mmCIF file of C-alpha atoms in Angstrom:
data_model
loop_
_atom_site.group_PDB
_atom_site.id
_atom_site.type_symbol
_atom_site.label_atom_id
_atom_site.label_comp_id
_atom_site.label_asym_id
_atom_site.label_seq_id
_atom_site.Cartn_x
_atom_site.Cartn_y
_atom_site.Cartn_z
ATOM 1 C CA ASP X 44 1.760 40.427 66.752
ATOM 2 C CA MET X 45 4.474 37.574 68.256
ATOM 3 C CA TYR X 46 2.221 37.868 71.379
ATOM 4 C CA ILE X 47 -0.919 38.020 68.673
ATOM 5 C CA ARG X 48 0.336 35.125 66.965
ATOM 6 C CA GLN X 49 1.429 32.869 70.250
ATOM 7 C CA GLN X 50 -2.249 30.712 70.550
ATOM 8 C CA GLU X 51 -1.391 29.859 66.814
ATOM 9 C CA LEU X 52 1.803 28.140 67.157
ATOM 10 C CA GLN X 53 2.603 25.183 69.812
ATOM 11 C CA PRO X 54 6.285 24.633 71.552
ATOM 12 C CA LEU X 55 8.894 22.438 68.774
ATOM 13 C CA PRO X 56 9.443 18.962 69.976
ATOM 14 C CA PRO X 57 13.563 18.046 71.630
ATOM 15 C CA TRP X 58 16.232 17.729 69.140
ATOM 16 C CA ASP X 59 16.305 14.184 66.895
ATOM 17 C CA SER X 60 19.833 14.225 67.633
ATOM 18 C CA GLU X 61 22.393 15.726 70.207
ATOM 19 C CA ARG X 62 26.318 14.931 70.455
ATOM 20 C CA VAL X 63 27.981 17.609 72.689
ATOM 21 C CA PHE X 64 32.267 18.351 72.425
ATOM 22 C CA PHE X 65 34.661 19.826 74.443
ATOM 23 C CA SER X 66 37.476 19.448 71.910
ATOM 24 C CA ALA X 67 37.530 21.913 69.386
ATOM 25 C CA THR X 68 39.768 19.604 66.955
ATOM 26 C CA GLN X 69 36.932 17.593 67.117
ATOM 27 C CA TRP X 70 34.406 20.095 66.822
ATOM 28 C CA PHE X 71 36.117 21.398 63.538
ATOM 29 C CA ALA X 72 36.427 17.966 61.989
ATOM 30 C CA GLY X 73 32.834 17.613 62.102
ATOM 31 C CA LEU X 74 31.694 21.162 60.651
ATOM 32 C CA LEU X 75 33.835 20.454 57.727
ATOM 33 C CA ALA X 76 32.451 17.306 57.298
ATOM 34 C CA ASP X 77 29.229 18.425 57.331
ATOM 35 C CA VAL X 78 29.615 21.535 55.069
ATOM 36 C CA ALA X 79 31.823 19.495 52.901
ATOM 37 C CA SER X 80 28.194 17.026 52.608
ATOM 38 C CA ALA X 81 25.908 20.039 52.549
ATOM 39 C CA THR X 82 23.305 19.903 49.460
ATOM 40 C CA GLN X 83 20.678 23.209 50.364
ATOM 41 C CA THR X 84 22.087 25.974 52.768
ATOM 42 C CA ILE X 85 24.758 26.757 54.681
ATOM 43 C CA TYR X 86 23.786 29.478 56.922
ATOM 44 C CA LEU X 87 26.916 30.594 59.704
ATOM 45 C CA GLN X 88 27.619 33.284 62.058
ATOM 46 C CA THR X 89 30.662 33.474 64.040
ATOM 47 C CA TYR X 90 31.909 36.486 66.373
ATOM 48 C CA ILE X 91 35.399 35.843 65.532
ATOM 49 C CA PHE X 92 36.477 34.457 61.429
ATOM 50 C CA THR X 93 40.184 34.167 61.555
ATOM 51 C CA LEU X 94 41.749 33.277 58.219
ATOM 52 C CA ASP X 95 44.560 30.935 60.145
ATOM 53 C CA THR X 96 44.324 26.547 60.190
ATOM 54 C CA VAL X 97 40.862 26.612 61.204
ATOM 55 C CA GLY X 98 39.083 29.589 58.968
ATOM 56 C CA GLY X 99 40.976 29.103 56.033
ATOM 57 C CA PRO X 100 40.097 25.524 55.220
ATOM 58 C CA LEU X 101 36.333 26.301 56.506
ATOM 59 C CA LEU X 102 36.540 28.577 53.771
ATOM 60 C CA GLN X 103 37.556 26.936 51.241
ATOM 61 C CA SER X 104 34.987 24.713 51.751
ATOM 62 C CA LEU X 105 32.123 27.424 52.101
ATOM 63 C CA CYS X 106 33.429 28.744 48.549
ATOM 64 C CA ALA X 107 32.996 25.203 46.893
ATOM 65 C CA ALA X 108 30.503 25.142 48.591
ATOM 66 C CA ALA X 109 28.696 28.152 46.828
ATOM 67 C CA GLU X 110 30.301 26.585 43.600
ATOM 68 C CA ARG X 111 28.403 23.746 43.413
ATOM 69 C CA VAL X 112 25.081 25.943 44.043
ATOM 70 C CA VAL X 113 24.209 25.685 47.542
ATOM 71 C CA LYS X 114 23.234 28.672 49.279
ATOM 72 C CA VAL X 115 26.337 29.964 51.677
ATOM 73 C CA CYS X 116 25.309 32.723 53.965
ATOM 74 C CA LEU X 117 27.952 34.071 56.341
ATOM 75 C CA ILE X 118 27.830 36.608 58.869
ATOM 76 C CA VAL X 119 30.913 38.123 60.607
ATOM 77 C CA ASP X 120 31.263 40.531 63.583
ATOM 78 C CA GLY X 121 32.266 43.440 62.509
ATOM 79 C CA VAL X 122 34.932 43.980 65.392
ATOM 80 C CA GLY X 123 35.606 39.454 65.620
ATOM 81 C CA SER X 124 36.191 39.713 62.480
ATOM 82 C CA ALA X 125 37.603 43.099 61.367
ATOM 83 C CA GLY X 126 40.953 42.176 60.073
ATOM 84 C CA ALA X 127 39.561 38.840 57.817
ATOM 85 C CA LEU X 128 36.910 41.042 56.397
ATOM 86 C CA THR X 129 38.474 42.667 53.098
ATOM 87 C CA VAL X 130 39.378 38.572 51.886
ATOM 88 C CA LEU X 131 36.018 37.273 53.118
ATOM 89 C CA GLN X 132 34.503 39.346 50.702
ATOM 90 C CA LYS X 133 36.325 39.029 48.076
ATOM 91 C CA LYS X 134 36.623 35.302 48.310
ATOM 92 C CA LEU X 135 32.469 34.354 48.911
ATOM 93 C CA ALA X 136 31.644 36.932 45.997
ATOM 94 C CA ALA X 137 34.071 35.080 43.582
ATOM 95 C CA SER X 138 32.159 31.920 44.267
ATOM 96 C CA ASN X 139 28.772 33.062 44.614
ATOM 97 C CA ALA X 140 28.072 33.423 48.322
ATOM 98 C CA GLN X 141 27.031 35.618 50.230
ATOM 99 C CA LEU X 142 28.604 38.484 53.048
ATOM 100 C CA HIS X 143 26.684 40.061 56.190
ATOM 101 C CA VAL X 144 29.041 42.269 58.156
ATOM 102 C CA TYR X 145 27.348 42.539 61.928
ATOM 103 C CA ASN X 146 27.903 46.775 62.589
ATOM 104 C CA PRO X 147 31.563 47.362 61.405
ATOM 105 C CA LEU X 148 33.921 49.656 62.919
ATOM 106 C CA PRO X 149 32.345 53.573 61.824
ATOM 107 C CA TRP X 150 35.434 53.810 60.147
ATOM 108 C CA ALA X 151 35.504 50.361 58.463
ATOM 109 C CA TRP X 152 34.721 51.673 54.591
ATOM 110 C CA VAL X 153 35.643 48.101 53.400
ATOM 111 C CA SER X 154 32.404 46.800 53.536
ATOM 112 C CA SER X 155 30.809 50.134 52.989
ATOM 113 C CA HIS X 156 29.124 48.630 49.508
ATOM 114 C CA LEU X 157 27.179 45.938 51.397
ATOM 115 C CA GLU X 158 24.565 48.400 53.107
ATOM 116 C CA ARG X 159 22.762 51.112 50.539
ATOM 117 C CA ASN X 160 22.678 53.947 53.083
ATOM 118 C CA GLU X 161 24.114 57.346 52.698
ATOM 119 C CA LYS X 162 28.062 57.223 53.965
ATOM 120 C CA ALA X 163 27.118 60.254 56.575
ATOM 121 C CA PHE X 164 23.645 58.646 58.060
ATOM 122 C CA ARG X 165 26.146 55.294 58.328
ATOM 123 C CA PHE X 166 29.142 56.399 59.698
ATOM 124 C CA PHE X 167 26.603 57.914 63.142
ATOM 125 C CA ARG X 168 24.730 55.264 63.117
ATOM 126 C CA ARG X 169 27.794 52.820 62.642
ATOM 127 C CA LEU X 170 28.957 54.835 65.553
ATOM 128 C CA LEU X 171 25.984 54.823 68.091
ATOM 129 C CA ARG X 172 25.709 50.984 68.036
ATOM 130 C CA VAL X 173 29.736 50.061 68.389
ATOM 131 C CA ASN X 174 28.821 48.511 71.626
ATOM 132 C CA ASN X 175 26.642 46.371 69.970
ATOM 133 C CA ARG X 176 28.406 42.628 68.860
ATOM 134 C CA GLN X 177 26.881 39.690 67.237
ATOM 135 C CA HIS X 178 28.787 37.388 69.828
ATOM 136 C CA SER X 179 26.694 33.757 68.886
ATOM 137 C CA LYS X 180 27.806 31.416 66.974
ATOM 138 C CA LEU X 181 26.104 28.752 64.734
ATOM 139 C CA CYS X 182 26.198 26.945 62.081
ATOM 140 C CA LEU X 183 22.886 25.507 59.964
ATOM 141 C CA ILE X 184 23.111 22.894 57.701
ATOM 142 C CA ASP X 185 20.093 22.116 55.441
ATOM 143 C CA ASN X 186 18.201 23.402 57.697
ATOM 144 C CA GLN X 187 18.432 19.924 59.721
ATOM 145 C CA GLN X 188 21.421 20.325 61.364
ATOM 146 C CA ALA X 189 23.336 22.775 63.390
ATOM 147 C CA TRP X 190 26.384 23.180 65.604
ATOM 148 C CA ILE X 191 26.416 25.470 68.255
ATOM 149 C CA GLY X 192 28.536 26.700 70.933
ATOM 150 C CA SER X 193 31.597 29.079 72.641
ATOM 151 C CA PHE X 194 33.870 28.027 69.737
ATOM 152 C CA ASN X 195 34.773 31.450 67.135
ATOM 153 C CA ILE X 196 36.666 30.202 64.093
ATOM 154 C CA THR X 197 40.218 30.168 64.132
ATOM 155 C CA ASP X 198 42.523 27.946 65.554
ATOM 156 C CA ASP X 199 43.462 29.232 69.280
ATOM 157 C CA HIS X 200 40.551 27.277 70.240
ATOM 158 C CA ILE X 201 42.729 24.085 68.706
ATOM 159 C CA GLU X 202 44.870 21.655 71.160
ATOM 160 C CA ASN X 203 48.489 21.775 71.631
ATOM 161 C CA ASN X 204 48.744 24.712 69.300
ATOM 162 C CA GLY X 205 51.915 25.984 70.786
ATOM 163 C CA ARG X 206 50.670 29.300 71.761
ATOM 164 C CA GLY X 207 50.650 28.477 75.602
ATOM 165 C CA MET X 208 47.188 27.539 77.361
ATOM 166 C CA ASP X 209 44.351 25.695 75.891
ATOM 167 C CA TRP X 210 41.342 26.560 75.832
ATOM 168 C CA LYS X 211 38.097 25.059 77.282
ATOM 169 C CA ASP X 212 35.085 25.025 75.111
ATOM 170 C CA GLY X 213 32.131 23.588 74.459
ATOM 171 C CA GLY X 214 29.334 22.849 71.669
ATOM 172 C CA VAL X 215 27.021 20.363 70.580
ATOM 173 C CA ARG X 216 25.631 19.259 67.411
ATOM 174 C CA VAL X 217 22.135 18.743 67.040
ATOM 175 C CA THR X 218 19.421 17.515 64.691
ATOM 176 C CA GLY X 219 16.115 17.994 63.800
ATOM 177 C CA ALA X 220 12.624 19.922 62.950
ATOM 178 C CA ARG X 221 13.907 22.281 65.609
ATOM 179 C CA CYS X 222 16.224 23.283 63.755
ATOM 180 C CA GLU X 223 13.386 25.862 62.523
ATOM 181 C CA LEU X 224 13.831 28.227 65.205
ATOM 182 C CA LEU X 225 17.774 28.942 64.352
ATOM 183 C CA ARG X 226 16.780 28.946 60.456
ATOM 184 C CA GLU X 227 14.655 32.160 61.308
ATOM 185 C CA PHE X 228 16.964 33.506 64.276
ATOM 186 C CA PHE X 229 19.858 33.730 61.735
ATOM 187 C CA GLU X 230 17.239 35.519 59.231
ATOM 188 C CA ALA X 231 16.497 37.858 62.076
ATOM 189 C CA VAL X 232 20.410 38.707 62.206
ATOM 190 C CA TRP X 233 20.745 38.441 58.841
ATOM 191 C CA PHE X 234 17.815 40.942 57.870
ATOM 192 C CA ASP X 235 18.335 42.907 61.062
ATOM 193 C CA ASP X 236 14.528 42.221 61.730
ATOM 194 C CA GLU X 237 13.145 40.987 64.881
ATOM 195 C CA LYS X 238 9.980 40.178 62.611
ATOM 196 C CA LYS X 239 11.612 37.425 61.353
ATOM 197 C CA LEU X 240 10.725 35.293 64.921
ATOM 198 C CA SER X 241 8.063 33.843 64.985
ATOM 199 C CA PRO X 242 5.641 33.498 68.726
ATOM 200 C CA ARG X 243 8.021 30.087 69.053
ATOM 201 C CA PHE X 244 10.192 32.708 70.513
ATOM 202 C CA LEU X 245 8.375 33.295 73.355
ATOM 203 C CA PHE X 246 8.736 29.007 74.037
ATOM 204 C CA HIS X 247 12.442 29.088 73.294
ATOM 205 C CA PRO X 248 13.689 32.131 74.794
ATOM 206 C CA ILE X 249 17.221 31.097 73.155
ATOM 207 C CA THR X 250 18.051 34.595 71.819
ATOM 208 C CA ASN X 251 17.851 38.156 72.839
ATOM 209 C CA PHE X 252 17.889 39.701 69.819
ATOM 210 C CA SER X 253 14.826 42.169 70.098
ATOM 211 C CA ALA X 254 14.334 43.857 73.282
ATOM 212 C CA MET X 255 11.565 42.101 74.254
ATOM 213 C CA LEU X 256 13.082 38.512 73.759
ATOM 214 C CA ARG X 257 15.930 40.068 76.326
ATOM 215 C CA LYS X 258 14.220 40.887 78.904
ATOM 216 C CA ARG X 259 12.008 37.529 78.154
ATOM 217 C CA ARG X 260 15.429 35.413 78.338
ATOM 218 C CA LEU X 261 15.975 36.992 81.607
ATOM 219 C CA ARG X 262 12.669 36.533 82.912
ATOM 220 C CA VAL X 263 12.742 32.621 82.678
ATOM 221 C CA ILE X 264 16.221 32.510 83.544
ATOM 222 C CA LEU X 265 15.763 33.921 87.031
ATOM 223 C CA GLN X 266 12.008 31.730 87.724
ATOM 224 C CA SER X 267 14.639 28.731 86.635
ATOM 225 C CA LEU X 268 17.361 29.489 89.497
ATOM 226 C CA TYR X 269 14.348 30.281 91.588
ATOM 227 C CA ALA X 270 12.423 27.251 90.643
ATOM 228 C CA ALA X 271 15.573 25.113 91.517
ATOM 229 C CA LYS X 272 15.840 21.910 93.722
ATOM 230 C CA LYS X 273 18.804 20.548 93.487
ATOM 231 C CA ARG X 274 22.016 22.097 91.217
ATOM 232 C CA ILE X 275 22.871 25.536 89.990
ATOM 233 C CA TRP X 276 26.395 24.934 88.353
ATOM 234 C CA ILE X 277 27.696 27.328 85.865
ATOM 235 C CA VAL X 278 30.474 27.978 83.917
ATOM 236 C CA SER X 279 31.031 30.919 82.648
ATOM 237 C CA ALA X 280 34.441 32.519 80.866
ATOM 238 C CA TYR X 281 33.150 36.323 81.841
ATOM 239 C CA PHE X 282 30.978 36.347 84.766
ATOM 240 C CA SER X 283 30.077 40.004 85.965
ATOM 241 C CA PRO X 284 25.890 38.726 85.927
ATOM 242 C CA VAL X 285 23.232 41.515 86.889
ATOM 243 C CA ARG X 286 22.226 42.249 90.412
ATOM 244 C CA ARG X 287 19.410 40.005 89.718
ATOM 245 C CA ILE X 288 21.156 36.878 89.247
ATOM 246 C CA VAL X 289 23.336 37.740 92.022
ATOM 247 C CA GLY X 290 20.582 37.565 93.689
ATOM 248 C CA ALA X 291 18.283 34.709 92.463
ATOM 249 C CA LEU X 292 22.033 32.830 93.094
ATOM 250 C CA LYS X 293 22.149 33.606 96.901
ATOM 251 C CA LYS X 294 18.445 33.189 97.602
ATOM 252 C CA ALA X 295 19.136 29.271 96.024
ATOM 253 C CA SER X 296 22.072 28.655 97.976
ATOM 254 C CA ARG X 297 20.835 29.599 101.458
ATOM 255 C CA ARG X 298 17.633 27.193 100.434
ATOM 256 C CA GLY X 299 19.886 24.608 100.319
ATOM 257 C CA VAL X 300 21.015 24.185 96.505
ATOM 258 C CA ASP X 301 24.096 22.903 95.598
ATOM 259 C CA VAL X 302 25.204 26.336 93.813
ATOM 260 C CA CYS X 303 28.652 26.381 92.152
ATOM 261 C CA ILE X 304 30.337 28.635 89.378
ATOM 262 C CA MET X 305 33.344 27.576 87.723
ATOM 263 C CA VAL X 306 35.147 31.087 86.046
ATOM 264 C CA PRO X 307 38.635 31.417 84.485
ATOM 265 C CA ALA X 308 41.130 31.865 86.250
ATOM 266 C CA TYR X 309 43.700 33.074 83.515
ATOM 267 C CA SER X 310 41.115 34.682 80.767
ATOM 268 C CA ASP X 311 42.380 35.644 77.148
ATOM 269 C CA VAL X 312 40.929 39.610 77.994
ATOM 270 C CA ALA X 313 43.356 40.197 81.063
ATOM 271 C CA PHE X 314 41.140 42.400 83.544
ATOM 272 C CA PHE X 315 38.370 40.395 83.547
ATOM 273 C CA PRO X 316 39.355 37.766 86.284
ATOM 274 C CA ALA X 317 39.667 41.048 88.581
ATOM 275 C CA LEU X 318 35.874 42.146 87.771
ATOM 276 C CA SER X 319 34.654 38.882 88.699
ATOM 277 C CA SER X 320 36.211 38.534 91.907
ATOM 278 C CA THR X 321 34.357 41.534 93.081
ATOM 279 C CA TYR X 322 31.917 39.339 93.173
ATOM 280 C CA TYR X 323 33.171 36.722 95.197
ATOM 281 C CA ALA X 324 32.895 37.370 99.080
ATOM 282 C CA ASP X 325 28.844 38.218 98.656
ATOM 283 C CA LEU X 326 28.143 35.179 96.663
ATOM 284 C CA LEU X 327 30.541 33.106 99.418
ATOM 285 C CA ARG X 328 28.777 34.305 102.369
ATOM 286 C CA ALA X 329 26.051 32.714 101.017
ATOM 287 C CA GLY X 330 27.120 29.874 100.687
ATOM 288 C CA VAL X 331 28.010 29.828 96.866
ATOM 289 C CA LYS X 332 30.449 27.747 95.338
ATOM 290 C CA ILE X 333 33.735 29.097 92.946
ATOM 291 C CA TYR X 334 35.820 27.567 91.342
ATOM 292 C CA GLU X 335 38.599 28.959 89.642
ATOM 293 C CA TYR X 336 39.868 27.195 86.530
ATOM 294 C CA GLU X 337 43.835 27.382 85.982
ATOM 295 C CA THR X 338 44.402 24.538 83.733
ATOM 296 C CA GLY X 339 44.130 26.342 80.672
ATOM 297 C CA ILE X 340 41.592 29.415 79.291
ATOM 298 C CA LEU X 341 37.896 29.015 79.902
ATOM 299 C CA HIS X 342 36.041 30.070 77.196
ATOM 300 C CA ALA X 343 32.767 27.890 77.560
ATOM 301 C CA LYS X 344 29.024 28.756 78.642
ATOM 302 C CA TRP X 345 27.198 26.729 80.008
ATOM 303 C CA MET X 346 24.272 26.717 82.884
ATOM 304 C CA ILE X 347 22.882 23.029 84.032
ATOM 305 C CA ILE X 348 19.799 24.035 86.370
ATOM 306 C CA ASP X 349 18.527 20.549 87.882
ATOM 307 C CA GLY X 350 18.606 18.278 84.679
ATOM 308 C CA GLY X 351 18.495 20.973 82.054
ATOM 309 C CA VAL X 352 20.996 22.319 80.366
ATOM 310 C CA MET X 353 21.469 25.056 78.611
ATOM 311 C CA ILE X 354 24.943 25.688 76.377
ATOM 312 C CA GLY X 355 25.901 28.748 73.599
ATOM 313 C CA SER X 356 27.575 31.535 73.056
ATOM 314 C CA SER X 357 25.961 33.606 76.269
ATOM 315 C CA ASN X 358 28.766 34.516 79.136
ATOM 316 C CA MET X 359 27.437 35.951 82.381
ATOM 317 C CA ASN X 360 27.921 39.586 81.835
ATOM 318 C CA HIS X 361 26.651 42.906 81.265
ATOM 319 C CA ARG X 362 27.525 42.174 77.320
ATOM 320 C CA SER X 363 25.440 39.034 76.967
ATOM 321 C CA GLN X 364 22.501 40.144 79.072
ATOM 322 C CA LEU X 365 22.177 44.008 77.562
ATOM 323 C CA HIS X 366 24.417 44.579 74.256
ATOM 324 C CA ASP X 367 25.266 41.802 72.818
ATOM 325 C CA ILE X 368 23.344 39.007 70.068
ATOM 326 C CA GLU X 369 23.343 35.777 71.910
ATOM 327 C CA LEU X 370 22.283 31.853 71.245
ATOM 328 C CA ASP X 371 21.970 28.822 73.454
ATOM 329 C CA VAL X 372 20.079 26.246 72.889
ATOM 330 C CA GLN X 373 18.079 23.884 75.427
ATOM 331 C CA ILE X 374 19.296 19.819 75.692
ATOM 332 C CA PHE X 375 17.360 17.056 76.780
ATOM 333 C CA SER X 376 19.351 13.658 75.998
ATOM 334 C CA ASP X 377 19.806 11.753 79.512
ATOM 335 C CA GLU X 378 23.389 10.764 77.615
ATOM 336 C CA ALA X 379 24.607 14.659 76.327
ATOM 337 C CA ILE X 380 22.790 16.100 80.457
ATOM 338 C CA LYS X 381 25.931 13.586 81.652
ATOM 339 C CA SER X 382 28.397 14.626 79.391
ATOM 340 C CA ILE X 383 28.295 18.172 80.542
ATOM 341 C CA SER X 384 27.765 17.013 84.167
ATOM 342 C CA ASP X 385 30.435 14.650 84.800
ATOM 343 C CA ASP X 386 33.133 17.357 82.459
ATOM 344 C CA PHE X 387 32.033 19.899 84.924
ATOM 345 C CA ALA X 388 32.498 17.729 88.119
ATOM 346 C CA ARG X 389 36.080 16.878 85.866
ATOM 347 C CA SER X 390 36.817 20.244 85.954
ATOM 348 C CA VAL X 391 36.300 21.534 89.345
ATOM 349 C CA GLY X 392 37.725 18.404 90.173
ATOM 350 C CA GLY X 393 41.032 20.048 89.329
ATOM 351 C CA ALA X 394 40.562 23.905 89.550
ATOM 352 C CA ARG X 395 40.852 25.682 92.538
ATOM 353 C CA GLN X 396 38.035 26.722 94.960
ATOM 354 C CA ILE X 397 37.616 30.148 96.592
ATOM 355 C CA THR X 398 37.188 30.414 99.674
ATOM 356 C CA LEU X 399 36.342 33.362 102.640
ATOM 357 C CA LYS X 400 39.771 32.280 103.671
ATOM 358 C CA ASN X 401 41.461 32.451 100.512
ATOM 359 C CA ILE X 402 40.487 35.824 99.384
ATOM 360 C CA ASN X 403 41.383 37.189 101.909
ATOM 361 C CA ARG X 404 45.041 36.058 101.235
ATOM 362 C CA PHE X 405 45.635 35.837 97.612
ATOM 363 C CA TYR X 406 42.875 38.223 96.216
ATOM 364 C CA ALA X 407 43.117 41.642 98.018
ATOM 365 C CA TRP X 408 44.820 43.578 95.295
ATOM 366 C CA LEU X 409 42.804 42.053 92.830
ATOM 367 C CA LEU X 410 39.556 43.199 94.852
ATOM 368 C CA VAL X 411 41.050 46.796 94.800
ATOM 369 C CA VAL X 412 42.201 46.306 90.850
ATOM 370 C CA GLY X 413 39.100 44.895 89.676
ATOM 371 C CA GLN X 414 36.706 47.838 90.974
ATOM 372 C CA ILE X 415 37.310 50.384 88.004
ATOM 373 C CA PRO X 416 36.510 47.677 85.724
ATOM 374 C CA ARG X 417 33.089 46.928 87.870
ATOM 375 C CA LEU X 418 32.543 50.473 87.714
ATOM 376 C CA LEU X 419 32.654 50.434 83.839
ATOM 377 C CA ARG X 420 30.677 46.946 83.894
ATOM 378 C CA TYR X 421 27.426 47.931 82.071
ATOM 379 C CA TRP X 422 29.718 47.703 79.193
ATOM 380 C CA LEU X 423 31.440 45.227 79.440
#
């Protein structure tokens, strides 16, 4: 149906405005201000929602919006937000806001009343889908302004929070008619129904919600990599790309494209630096430049190909490609693109460059350890 109706629609125009954020403090302050000013709808979805110094005030603001007759709908992941489900349900229901828990754990009966399936069927359905998570981050307000990026609803991302290293994230606030795509995406996840997506998603492959869109998204990325002429700059918190992406990066580097990848030296997922290191030698031999970010925990996700930028929740790993629901948006303004390019250049300038020489000296043990998760990379 999507292909049949494709001819009826044209691509949407660029965003009316784009503002890039690298500071979690500024991000959440701006998000709270927009939530407080909402007059019609607030559609929020996230992987992690924690009831801390970030999630607590945001939940209060959502409830206050619902009480002033704004339609508030919240989607959280059944694993990422498991610890907050009971409180979220209670407070949102009391304010006439709505909650959808995406793929709760099979034994998480706290959200059972949100589903109509029989208990036995529900248990086995959840068990079969336990590896599929809702990883996207979106807040769509009045269908006019949207917040998309890598920020979860948690104060772990806040700078100088006293818990050790700061997190490096990125996101963008956008406005305009293009937000219609984001409304369709939210409703598709809410109802678990890909028919909510219009043919526009063939022009704008910003998500991998359906099997067809997963293939479409990969095809578009590969086409962009093969067509790159000057640069491919990638930031990925969890770097374990599928084979075809690795091949495209190597070919681009060998034809003279500046292929530069920044990955974390330290990760909230302890084994991932070791897993990522198993890709280094192959890429380095093709001329790809690799940097490990050491200043904090790298959690940002974006890709710059020549003059185009995609930013959102997708990592360059098997999970984002095969299992999780992701959301990324393209940005267009020279100012926003320059902001992201400059941040990448600054970050790379302070990172450790990995070379074939130092990989043999410092990373031999990682290469051994990393082979274990690499065997399981399909699920990672």
